[in-house]
PDB file of C-alpha atoms in Angstrom:
ATOM      1  CA  UNK E1335     -50.111 148.484  34.726  1.00 71.00           C
ATOM      2  CA  UNK E1336     -53.915 148.429  35.527  1.00 75.00           C
ATOM      3  CA  UNK E1337     -54.531 146.067  37.174  1.00 83.00           C
ATOM      4  CA  UNK E1338     -51.919 143.515  35.110  1.00 87.00           C
ATOM      5  CA  UNK E1339     -48.090 143.443  34.929  1.00 89.00           C
ATOM      6  CA  UNK E1340     -46.539 141.751  31.803  1.00 88.00           C
ATOM      7  CA  UNK E1341     -45.712 138.731  34.465  1.00 88.00           C
ATOM      8  CA  UNK E1342     -49.004 138.562  35.026  1.00 90.00           C
ATOM      9  CA  UNK E1343     -50.340 137.721  31.650  1.00 92.00           C
ATOM     10  CA  UNK E1344     -47.231 135.488  30.848  1.00 92.00           C
ATOM     11  CA  UNK E1345     -48.045 133.114  34.208  1.00 92.00           C
ATOM     12  CA  UNK E1346     -51.558 133.423  33.407  1.00 93.00           C
ATOM     13  CA  UNK E1347     -51.179 131.642  29.979  1.00 93.00           C
ATOM     14  CA  UNK E1348     -48.403 129.704  31.306  1.00 93.00           C
ATOM     15  CA  UNK E1349     -50.801 128.404  34.146  1.00 94.00           C
ATOM     16  CA  UNK E1350     -53.426 127.777  31.469  1.00 94.00           C
ATOM     17  CA  UNK E1351     -51.238 125.478  29.410  1.00 93.00           C
ATOM     18  CA  UNK E1352     -50.203 123.580  32.376  1.00 93.00           C
ATOM     19  CA  UNK E1353     -53.728 123.419  33.404  1.00 92.00           C
ATOM     20  CA  UNK E1354     -54.707 121.592  30.084  1.00 91.00           C
ATOM     21  CA  UNK E1355     -56.011 124.433  28.366  1.00 90.00           C
ATOM     22  CA  UNK E1356     -55.218 124.502  24.539  1.00 87.00           C
ATOM     23  CA  UNK E1357     -56.260 128.149  23.778  1.00 88.00           C
ATOM     24  CA  UNK E1358     -56.659 131.465  25.272  1.00 89.00           C
ATOM     25  CA  UNK E1359     -60.253 130.993  25.759  1.00 91.00           C
ATOM     26  CA  UNK E1360     -59.909 128.329  28.154  1.00 92.00           C
ATOM     27  CA  UNK E1361     -58.488 130.760  30.641  1.00 93.00           C
ATOM     28  CA  UNK E1362     -62.692 131.813  30.934  1.00 91.00           C
ATOM     29  CA  UNK E1363     -62.714 128.258  32.885  1.00 90.00           C
ATOM     30  CA  UNK E1364     -60.105 129.034  35.189  1.00 91.00           C
ATOM     31  CA  UNK E1365     -60.533 132.569  36.152  1.00 88.00           C
ATOM     32  CA  UNK E1366     -64.176 131.697  38.003  1.00 87.00           C
ATOM     33  CA  UNK E1367     -62.489 128.519  39.415  1.00 90.00           C
ATOM     34  CA  UNK E1368     -62.014 129.076  43.297  1.00 92.00           C
ATOM     35  CA  UNK E1369     -59.571 126.291  43.945  1.00 92.00           C
ATOM     36  CA  UNK E1370     -57.531 127.500  41.090  1.00 91.00           C
ATOM     37  CA  UNK E1371     -57.416 131.370  42.503  1.00 91.00           C
ATOM     38  CA  UNK E1372     -56.752 129.929  45.987  1.00 92.00           C
ATOM     39  CA  UNK E1373     -53.988 127.618  44.738  1.00 91.00           C
ATOM     40  CA  UNK E1374     -52.051 131.032  42.997  1.00 89.00           C
ATOM     41  CA  UNK E1375     -52.984 133.130  46.142  1.00 89.00           C
ATOM     42  CA  UNK E1376     -54.659 135.794  43.702  1.00 83.00           C
ATOM     43  CA  UNK E1377     -57.970 137.285  43.450  1.00 85.00           C
ATOM     44  CA  UNK E1378     -58.574 137.417  39.885  1.00 86.00           C
ATOM     45  CA  UNK E1379     -56.493 136.856  36.674  1.00 89.00           C
ATOM     46  CA  UNK E1380     -56.735 138.654  33.299  1.00 90.00           C
ATOM     47  CA  UNK E1381     -59.661 137.489  31.165  1.00 90.00           C
ATOM     48  CA  UNK E1382     -59.077 135.850  27.542  1.00 91.00           C
ATOM     49  CA  UNK E1383     -59.998 139.193  25.787  1.00 92.00           C
ATOM     50  CA  UNK E1384     -57.252 141.011  27.832  1.00 91.00           C
ATOM     51  CA  UNK E1385     -54.606 138.142  27.214  1.00 92.00           C
ATOM     52  CA  UNK E1386     -55.566 138.068  23.461  1.00 91.00           C
ATOM     53  CA  UNK E1387     -55.080 141.804  23.559  1.00 91.00           C
ATOM     54  CA  UNK E1388     -51.739 141.613  25.492  1.00 91.00           C
ATOM     55  CA  UNK E1389     -50.414 138.662  22.603  1.00 90.00           C
ATOM     56  CA  UNK E1390     -50.968 141.006  19.954  1.00 89.00           C
ATOM     57  CA  UNK E1391     -48.707 143.455  21.661  1.00 89.00           C
ATOM     58  CA  UNK E1392     -46.094 141.162  22.649  1.00 88.00           C
ATOM     59  CA  UNK E1393     -44.153 141.130  19.486  1.00 88.00           C
ATOM     60  CA  UNK E1394     -41.158 138.949  18.495  1.00 87.00           C
ATOM     61  CA  UNK E1395     -38.565 141.230  20.163  1.00 91.00           C
ATOM     62  CA  UNK E1396     -40.326 141.246  23.690  1.00 91.00           C
ATOM     63  CA  UNK E1397     -40.625 137.189  23.136  1.00 91.00           C
ATOM     64  CA  UNK E1398     -36.665 137.425  22.764  1.00 91.00           C
ATOM     65  CA  UNK E1399     -36.303 139.743  25.546  1.00 92.00           C
ATOM     66  CA  UNK E1400     -38.669 136.855  27.851  1.00 92.00           C
ATOM     67  CA  UNK E1401     -36.064 133.690  26.779  1.00 93.00           C
ATOM     68  CA  UNK E1402     -32.928 136.014  28.000  1.00 93.00           C
ATOM     69  CA  UNK E1403     -34.477 136.873  30.936  1.00 92.00           C
ATOM     70  CA  UNK E1404     -35.272 133.395  31.614  1.00 92.00           C
ATOM     71  CA  UNK E1405     -31.761 132.308  30.610  1.00 94.00           C
ATOM     72  CA  UNK E1406     -30.606 134.783  33.094  1.00 93.00           C
ATOM     73  CA  UNK E1407     -31.775 132.870  35.817  1.00 92.00           C
ATOM     74  CA  UNK E1408     -30.861 129.294  34.161  1.00 91.00           C
ATOM     75  CA  UNK E1409     -27.294 130.745  34.494  1.00 91.00           C
ATOM     76  CA  UNK E1410     -27.295 131.156  37.763  1.00 90.00           C
ATOM     77  CA  UNK E1411     -28.650 127.640  38.141  1.00 90.00           C
ATOM     78  CA  UNK E1412     -26.280 126.085  35.844  1.00 89.00           C
ATOM     79  CA  UNK E1413     -23.240 127.499  38.121  1.00 87.00           C
ATOM     80  CA  UNK E1414     -24.378 125.540  40.991  1.00 89.00           C
ATOM     81  CA  UNK E1415     -24.142 122.174  39.216  1.00 88.00           C
ATOM     82  CA  UNK E1416     -21.459 119.864  40.046  1.00 89.00           C
ATOM     83  CA  UNK E1417     -18.137 120.415  37.947  1.00 89.00           C
ATOM     84  CA  UNK E1418     -18.387 116.958  36.441  1.00 89.00           C
ATOM     85  CA  UNK E1419     -21.817 117.681  35.289  1.00 90.00           C
ATOM     86  CA  UNK E1420     -20.318 120.928  33.520  1.00 92.00           C
ATOM     87  CA  UNK E1421     -17.594 119.547  31.631  1.00 94.00           C
ATOM     88  CA  UNK E1422     -19.574 119.183  28.442  1.00 95.00           C
ATOM     89  CA  UNK E1423     -22.655 120.989  27.154  1.00 95.00           C
ATOM     90  CA  UNK E1424     -25.143 118.499  24.692  1.00 96.00           C
ATOM     91  CA  UNK E1425     -26.864 121.401  22.404  1.00 97.00           C
ATOM     92  CA  UNK E1426     -29.488 119.958  20.130  1.00 97.00           C
ATOM     93  CA  UNK E1427     -31.298 121.824  17.308  1.00 97.00           C
ATOM     94  CA  UNK E1428     -34.202 120.901  15.084  1.00 95.00           C
ATOM     95  CA  UNK E1429     -37.116 121.887  13.757  1.00 94.00           C
ATOM     96  CA  UNK E1430     -40.634 120.753  14.289  1.00 92.00           C
ATOM     97  CA  UNK E1431     -43.907 120.918  12.705  1.00 91.00           C
ATOM     98  CA  UNK E1432     -46.983 122.490  14.656  1.00 90.00           C
ATOM     99  CA  UNK E1433     -49.981 122.335  12.500  1.00 90.00           C
ATOM    100  CA  UNK E1434     -52.759 124.766  13.562  1.00 87.00           C
ATOM    101  CA  UNK E1435     -56.748 124.924  13.106  1.00 80.00           C
ATOM    102  CA  UNK E1436     -56.793 128.398  12.576  1.00 75.00           C
ATOM    103  CA  UNK E1437     -57.441 129.644   8.976  1.00 73.00           C
ATOM    104  CA  UNK E1438     -56.498 133.244   9.473  1.00 77.00           C
ATOM    105  CA  UNK E1439     -53.631 132.990  11.702  1.00 81.00           C
ATOM    106  CA  UNK E1440     -50.471 135.483  11.091  1.00 83.00           C
ATOM    107  CA  UNK E1441     -47.592 133.882   9.703  1.00 86.00           C
ATOM    108  CA  UNK E1442     -48.764 130.220   8.868  1.00 90.00           C
ATOM    109  CA  UNK E1443     -48.056 128.535   5.711  1.00 91.00           C
ATOM    110  CA  UNK E1444     -48.520 124.852   4.254  1.00 90.00           C
ATOM    111  CA  UNK E1445     -45.485 122.710   5.198  1.00 89.00           C
ATOM    112  CA  UNK E1446     -43.815 119.740   3.217  1.00 87.00           C
ATOM    113  CA  UNK E1447     -46.391 117.173   4.775  1.00 87.00           C
ATOM    114  CA  UNK E1448     -49.035 119.159   3.492  1.00 88.00           C
ATOM    115  CA  UNK E1449     -50.385 120.479   6.810  1.00 89.00           C
ATOM    116  CA  UNK E1450     -51.018 124.224   7.336  1.00 91.00           C
ATOM    117  CA  UNK E1451     -49.227 125.763  10.652  1.00 92.00           C
ATOM    118  CA  UNK E1452     -46.006 126.590  11.669  1.00 93.00           C
ATOM    119  CA  UNK E1453     -42.241 125.180  11.716  1.00 94.00           C
ATOM    120  CA  UNK E1454     -40.764 126.439  15.080  1.00 94.00           C
ATOM    121  CA  UNK E1455     -36.939 126.067  15.325  1.00 96.00           C
ATOM    122  CA  UNK E1456     -36.233 124.626  19.028  1.00 96.00           C
ATOM    123  CA  UNK E1457     -32.644 124.926  20.676  1.00 97.00           C
ATOM    124  CA  UNK E1458     -32.329 122.415  23.699  1.00 96.00           C
ATOM    125  CA  UNK E1459     -29.932 121.634  26.188  1.00 95.00           C
ATOM    126  CA  UNK E1460     -29.879 117.668  26.238  1.00 95.00           C
ATOM    127  CA  UNK E1461     -27.957 117.468  29.654  1.00 92.00           C
ATOM    128  CA  UNK E1462     -30.958 118.982  31.737  1.00 91.00           C
ATOM    129  CA  UNK E1463     -33.522 118.700  28.682  1.00 92.00           C
ATOM    130  CA  UNK E1464     -34.459 122.630  28.483  1.00 93.00           C
ATOM    131  CA  UNK E1465     -35.514 124.733  25.863  1.00 95.00           C
ATOM    132  CA  UNK E1466     -32.765 127.398  25.442  1.00 95.00           C
ATOM    133  CA  UNK E1467     -34.303 129.484  22.607  1.00 95.00           C
ATOM    134  CA  UNK E1468     -37.019 128.781  20.177  1.00 94.00           C
ATOM    135  CA  UNK E1469     -38.026 130.406  17.070  1.00 94.00           C
ATOM    136  CA  UNK E1470     -41.413 130.662  15.564  1.00 92.00           C
ATOM    137  CA  UNK E1471     -41.554 130.413  11.505  1.00 92.00           C
ATOM    138  CA  UNK E1472     -43.894 129.918   9.098  1.00 93.00           C
ATOM    139  CA  UNK E1473     -44.546 126.163   8.341  1.00 91.00           C
ATOM    140  CA  UNK E1474     -43.069 126.340   4.720  1.00 92.00           C
ATOM    141  CA  UNK E1475     -39.586 127.451   6.153  1.00 92.00           C
ATOM    142  CA  UNK E1476     -36.321 124.905   5.849  1.00 92.00           C
ATOM    143  CA  UNK E1477     -35.608 123.421   9.196  1.00 91.00           C
ATOM    144  CA  UNK E1478     -31.940 125.394   9.094  1.00 92.00           C
ATOM    145  CA  UNK E1479     -33.446 128.923   8.363  1.00 92.00           C
ATOM    146  CA  UNK E1480     -31.748 131.175  10.749  1.00 91.00           C
ATOM    147  CA  UNK E1481     -30.531 128.250  13.009  1.00 94.00           C
ATOM    148  CA  UNK E1482     -26.904 129.567  13.057  1.00 95.00           C
ATOM    149  CA  UNK E1483     -28.133 132.812  14.739  1.00 94.00           C
ATOM    150  CA  UNK E1484     -29.699 130.690  17.931  1.00 95.00           C
ATOM    151  CA  UNK E1485     -27.115 128.216  17.788  1.00 96.00           C
ATOM    152  CA  UNK E1486     -24.548 130.738  18.392  1.00 96.00           C
ATOM    153  CA  UNK E1487     -26.385 132.182  21.216  1.00 95.00           C
ATOM    154  CA  UNK E1488     -27.128 128.731  22.939  1.00 96.00           C
ATOM    155  CA  UNK E1489     -22.903 128.235  22.700  1.00 96.00           C
ATOM    156  CA  UNK E1490     -22.562 131.826  24.282  1.00 95.00           C
ATOM    157  CA  UNK E1491     -25.332 130.961  26.903  1.00 95.00           C
ATOM    158  CA  UNK E1492     -23.921 127.252  27.951  1.00 95.00           C
ATOM    159  CA  UNK E1493     -20.354 128.615  28.224  1.00 95.00           C
ATOM    160  CA  UNK E1494     -21.308 131.915  30.254  1.00 94.00           C
ATOM    161  CA  UNK E1495     -23.078 129.029  32.787  1.00 92.00           C
ATOM    162  CA  UNK E1496     -19.741 127.408  33.211  1.00 92.00           C
ATOM    163  CA  UNK E1497     -19.570 124.605  30.736  1.00 94.00           C
ATOM    164  CA  UNK E1498     -16.039 123.653  29.830  1.00 93.00           C
ATOM    165  CA  UNK E1499     -16.770 122.610  26.180  1.00 95.00           C
ATOM    166  CA  UNK E1500     -19.876 122.568  23.936  1.00 96.00           C
ATOM    167  CA  UNK E1501     -21.137 119.980  21.303  1.00 97.00           C
ATOM    168  CA  UNK E1502     -23.673 120.953  18.635  1.00 97.00           C
ATOM    169  CA  UNK E1503     -25.862 118.195  17.477  1.00 97.00           C
ATOM    170  CA  UNK E1504     -28.329 118.132  14.453  1.00 95.00           C
ATOM    171  CA  UNK E1505     -29.879 116.209  11.711  1.00 94.00           C
ATOM    172  CA  UNK E1506     -28.660 116.625   8.044  1.00 92.00           C
ATOM    173  CA  UNK E1507     -30.642 119.929   7.582  1.00 92.00           C
ATOM    174  CA  UNK E1508     -28.249 121.624  10.339  1.00 94.00           C
ATOM    175  CA  UNK E1509     -24.695 120.886   8.168  1.00 92.00           C
ATOM    176  CA  UNK E1510     -24.407 124.488   7.654  1.00 93.00           C
ATOM    177  CA  UNK E1511     -20.795 123.971   6.240  1.00 91.00           C
ATOM    178  CA  UNK E1512     -20.272 127.743   5.942  1.00 93.00           C
ATOM    179  CA  UNK E1513     -20.308 127.769   9.764  1.00 94.00           C
ATOM    180  CA  UNK E1514     -17.885 125.135  10.084  1.00 94.00           C
ATOM    181  CA  UNK E1515     -14.367 126.640  10.174  1.00 95.00           C
ATOM    182  CA  UNK E1516     -15.861 129.208  12.468  1.00 95.00           C
ATOM    183  CA  UNK E1517     -17.173 127.127  14.772  1.00 95.00           C
ATOM    184  CA  UNK E1518     -13.903 124.880  14.798  1.00 94.00           C
ATOM    185  CA  UNK E1519     -11.859 127.947  15.541  1.00 94.00           C
ATOM    186  CA  UNK E1520     -14.098 128.533  18.423  1.00 92.00           C
ATOM    187  CA  UNK E1521     -13.319 125.445  19.922  1.00 94.00           C
ATOM    188  CA  UNK E1522     -17.022 124.271  19.015  1.00 96.00           C
ATOM    189  CA  UNK E1523     -17.538 120.585  18.309  1.00 96.00           C
ATOM    190  CA  UNK E1524     -20.298 119.489  16.055  1.00 96.00           C
ATOM    191  CA  UNK E1525     -21.970 116.161  15.032  1.00 95.00           C
ATOM    192  CA  UNK E1526     -24.517 116.703  12.219  1.00 94.00           C
ATOM    193  CA  UNK E1527     -25.766 114.349   9.708  1.00 91.00           C
ATOM    194  CA  UNK E1528     -24.946 114.892   6.078  1.00 87.00           C
ATOM    195  CA  UNK E1529     -26.459 113.866   2.751  1.00 87.00           C
ATOM    196  CA  UNK E1530     -25.061 111.118   0.974  1.00 88.00           C
ATOM    197  CA  UNK E1531     -24.482 112.833  -2.496  1.00 88.00           C
ATOM    198  CA  UNK E1532     -22.195 111.083  -4.911  1.00 92.00           C
ATOM    199  CA  UNK E1533     -19.021 113.294  -4.147  1.00 91.00           C
ATOM    200  CA  UNK E1534     -19.071 112.161  -0.390  1.00 87.00           C
ATOM    201  CA  UNK E1535     -19.703 108.442  -1.380  1.00 91.00           C
ATOM    202  CA  UNK E1536     -16.864 108.506  -3.803  1.00 93.00           C
ATOM    203  CA  UNK E1537     -14.224 110.295  -1.221  1.00 91.00           C
ATOM    204  CA  UNK E1538     -16.002 107.274   1.318  1.00 89.00           C
ATOM    205  CA  UNK E1539     -15.437 104.517  -1.124  1.00 91.00           C
ATOM    206  CA  UNK E1540     -11.718 105.611  -1.856  1.00 94.00           C
ATOM    207  CA  UNK E1541     -10.449 105.414   1.796  1.00 93.00           C
ATOM    208  CA  UNK E1542      -7.907 102.904   2.477  1.00 93.00           C
ATOM    209  CA  UNK E1543      -9.136 100.010   4.714  1.00 90.00           C
ATOM    210  CA  UNK E1544      -6.713 101.280   7.536  1.00 92.00           C
ATOM    211  CA  UNK E1545      -8.360 104.587   7.699  1.00 92.00           C
ATOM    212  CA  UNK E1546     -11.558 103.660   9.217  1.00 90.00           C
ATOM    213  CA  UNK E1547     -12.841 101.156  11.665  1.00 90.00           C
ATOM    214  CA  UNK E1548     -16.626  99.915  12.502  1.00 89.00           C
ATOM    215  CA  UNK E1549     -18.423 101.861  15.158  1.00 89.00           C
ATOM    216  CA  UNK E1550     -18.840  99.562  18.584  1.00 91.00           C
ATOM    217  CA  UNK E1551     -21.997 100.900  19.985  1.00 90.00           C
ATOM    218  CA  UNK E1552     -22.577 100.279  23.697  1.00 90.00           C
ATOM    219  CA  UNK E1553     -24.921  97.331  24.826  1.00 90.00           C
ATOM    220  CA  UNK E1554     -28.263  98.800  25.797  1.00 87.00           C
ATOM    221  CA  UNK E1555     -28.790  99.002  29.413  1.00 86.00           C
ATOM    222  CA  UNK E1556     -30.715  95.869  30.817  1.00 87.00           C
ATOM    223  CA  UNK E1557     -34.249  96.570  32.077  1.00 86.00           C
ATOM    224  CA  UNK E1558     -34.410  96.809  35.899  1.00 87.00           C
ATOM    225  CA  UNK E1559     -38.257  96.599  35.676  1.00 88.00           C
ATOM    226  CA  UNK E1560     -40.883  95.557  33.098  1.00 85.00           C
ATOM    227  CA  UNK E1561     -40.461  96.338  29.422  1.00 77.00           C
ATOM    228  CA  UNK E1562     -42.924  99.314  28.209  1.00 77.00           C
TER     229      UNK E1562
END
């Protein structure tokens, strides 16, 4: 810790992003900015080469510890929410393509869209639009790769935060049928899309007319200002 702690590096990189930086080299512009340093109340921040060295040492295990540290604080916030807002936690899971211009970055690969980069998994709490967990993966990995691990962790997290029930939501890639019984036994609700394969279509077509009813969607809320 001479002269920086791990928290100094994490905050410096975060502030760089919040101030419009797109790479760690942009830290060089901020560390010489008097207004920026005055706003932070600091005398100096790590330079870009020191930040790069820190990132190379900040491995996947430490990223996990950082997320858990943030979530420990999030638990205290969740417990202060009104009881009515803690009836149902809506946990969304999805993958997103993150292309990169780098040519030699570790772990990158080509996605199904033909783009080089990564395919991170994002597990978020729809109630507050907060990201609970994220897992970076090569661009060629499927959306559901190791998703159940982080979905289970999110369920445990929101329950520890005082939510009475949990509902998992995702598209067809997250219909992980091997986990359906386990989630049901654990009182976890889930809403996933599922591929219309011939066997499912046949089952749907064979249902009696009184076994289902059309879904009536809510009318959209009237716009109070001007349409976007």
